[in-house]
Short mmCIF file of C-alpha atoms in Angstrom, two decimals:
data_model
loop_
_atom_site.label_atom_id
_atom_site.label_comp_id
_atom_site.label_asym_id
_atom_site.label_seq_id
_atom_site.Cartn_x
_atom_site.Cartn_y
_atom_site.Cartn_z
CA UNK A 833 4.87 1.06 29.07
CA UNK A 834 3.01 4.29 29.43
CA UNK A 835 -0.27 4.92 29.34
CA UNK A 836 -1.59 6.49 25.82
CA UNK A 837 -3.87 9.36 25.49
CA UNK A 838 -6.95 8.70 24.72
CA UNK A 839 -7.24 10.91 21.72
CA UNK A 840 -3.89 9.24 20.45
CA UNK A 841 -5.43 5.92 20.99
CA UNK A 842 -8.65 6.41 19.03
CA UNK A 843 -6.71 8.27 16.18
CA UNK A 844 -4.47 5.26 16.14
CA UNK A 845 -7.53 2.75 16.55
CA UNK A 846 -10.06 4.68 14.38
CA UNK A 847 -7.84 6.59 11.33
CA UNK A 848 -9.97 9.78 9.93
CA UNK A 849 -9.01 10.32 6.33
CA UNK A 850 -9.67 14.08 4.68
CA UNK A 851 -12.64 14.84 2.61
CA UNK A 852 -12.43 16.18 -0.46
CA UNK A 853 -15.93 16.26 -2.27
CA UNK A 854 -18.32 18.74 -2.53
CA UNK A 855 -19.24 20.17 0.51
CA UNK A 856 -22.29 20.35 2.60
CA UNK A 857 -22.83 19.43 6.52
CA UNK A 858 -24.56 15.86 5.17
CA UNK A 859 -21.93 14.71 3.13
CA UNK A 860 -18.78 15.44 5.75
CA UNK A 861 -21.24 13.43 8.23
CA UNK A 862 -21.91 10.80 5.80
CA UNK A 863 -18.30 10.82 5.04
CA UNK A 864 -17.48 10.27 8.35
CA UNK A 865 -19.98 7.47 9.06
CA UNK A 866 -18.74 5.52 6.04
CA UNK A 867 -15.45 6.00 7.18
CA UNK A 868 -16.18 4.43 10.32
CA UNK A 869 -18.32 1.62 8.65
CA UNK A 870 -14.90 0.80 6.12
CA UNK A 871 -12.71 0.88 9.51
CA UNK A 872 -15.08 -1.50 11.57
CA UNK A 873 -15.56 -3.62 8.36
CA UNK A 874 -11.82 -4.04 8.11
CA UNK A 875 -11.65 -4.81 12.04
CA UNK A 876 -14.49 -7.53 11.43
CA UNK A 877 -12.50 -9.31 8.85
CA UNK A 878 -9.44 -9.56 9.84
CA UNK A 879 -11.30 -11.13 13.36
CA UNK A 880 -13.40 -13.58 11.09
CA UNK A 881 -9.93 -14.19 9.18
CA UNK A 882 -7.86 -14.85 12.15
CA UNK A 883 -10.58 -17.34 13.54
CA UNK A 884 -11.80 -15.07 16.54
CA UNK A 885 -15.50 -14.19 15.19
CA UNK A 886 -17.41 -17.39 13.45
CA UNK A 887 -18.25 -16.59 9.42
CA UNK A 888 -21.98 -16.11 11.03
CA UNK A 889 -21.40 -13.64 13.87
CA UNK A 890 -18.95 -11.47 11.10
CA UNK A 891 -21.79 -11.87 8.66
CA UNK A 892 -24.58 -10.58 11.01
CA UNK A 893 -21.87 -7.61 12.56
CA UNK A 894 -21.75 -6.84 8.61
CA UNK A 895 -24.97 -6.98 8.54
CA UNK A 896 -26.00 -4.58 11.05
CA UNK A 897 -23.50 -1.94 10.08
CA UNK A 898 -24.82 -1.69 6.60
CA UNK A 899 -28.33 -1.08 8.03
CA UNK A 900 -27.02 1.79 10.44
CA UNK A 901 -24.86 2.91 7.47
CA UNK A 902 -28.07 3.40 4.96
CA UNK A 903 -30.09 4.87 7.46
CA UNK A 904 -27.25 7.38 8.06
CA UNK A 905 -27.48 8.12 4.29
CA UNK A 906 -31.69 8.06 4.16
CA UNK A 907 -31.85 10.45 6.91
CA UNK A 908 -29.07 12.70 5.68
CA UNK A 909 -30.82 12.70 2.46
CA UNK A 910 -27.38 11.61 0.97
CA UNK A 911 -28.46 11.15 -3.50
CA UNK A 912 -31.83 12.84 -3.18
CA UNK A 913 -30.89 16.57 -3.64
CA UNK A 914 -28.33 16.27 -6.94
CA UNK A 915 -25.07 18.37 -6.34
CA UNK A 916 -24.00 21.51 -6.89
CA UNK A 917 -21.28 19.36 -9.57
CA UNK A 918 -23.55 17.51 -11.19
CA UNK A 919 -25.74 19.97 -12.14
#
């Protein structure tokens, strides 16, 4: 079997969907991070599912990606500046 690219492998692995909301620099970052927090989430899961990861080590991987994944949004300021939509 050949050897994939890496840039295959990780598009394969880690799936980027397009953004469509407003934009601003923030929000395509914070897009990005909670599209890699929804991919990792899914990975965890079906590992917990499938007996590989124990309900406690899924829950505290959980866990810790929510904290990284709200302090993405804090320090992008992601809901404190109301959008140019809403307004």
């Amino acid at each position: 079997m050949k050897n994939l690219d890496p840039m295959n492998k990780n598009g394969f692995l880690y799936p980027r969907s397009r953004y469509y909301g407003a934009f601003s620099p923030e929000t395509l970052a914070f897009n990005a991070n909670l599209q890699e927090f929804a991919q990792k989430i899914s990975y965890i899961s079906a590992l917990e599912t499938g007996g590989k990861l124990s309900p406690e080590e899924a829950y505290t991987q959980v866990k810790r990606l929510w904290k990284q994944l709200k302090q993405s949004k804090k320090e992008l300021r992601i809901g404190s500046n109301p959008s140019p939509e809403t307004k």
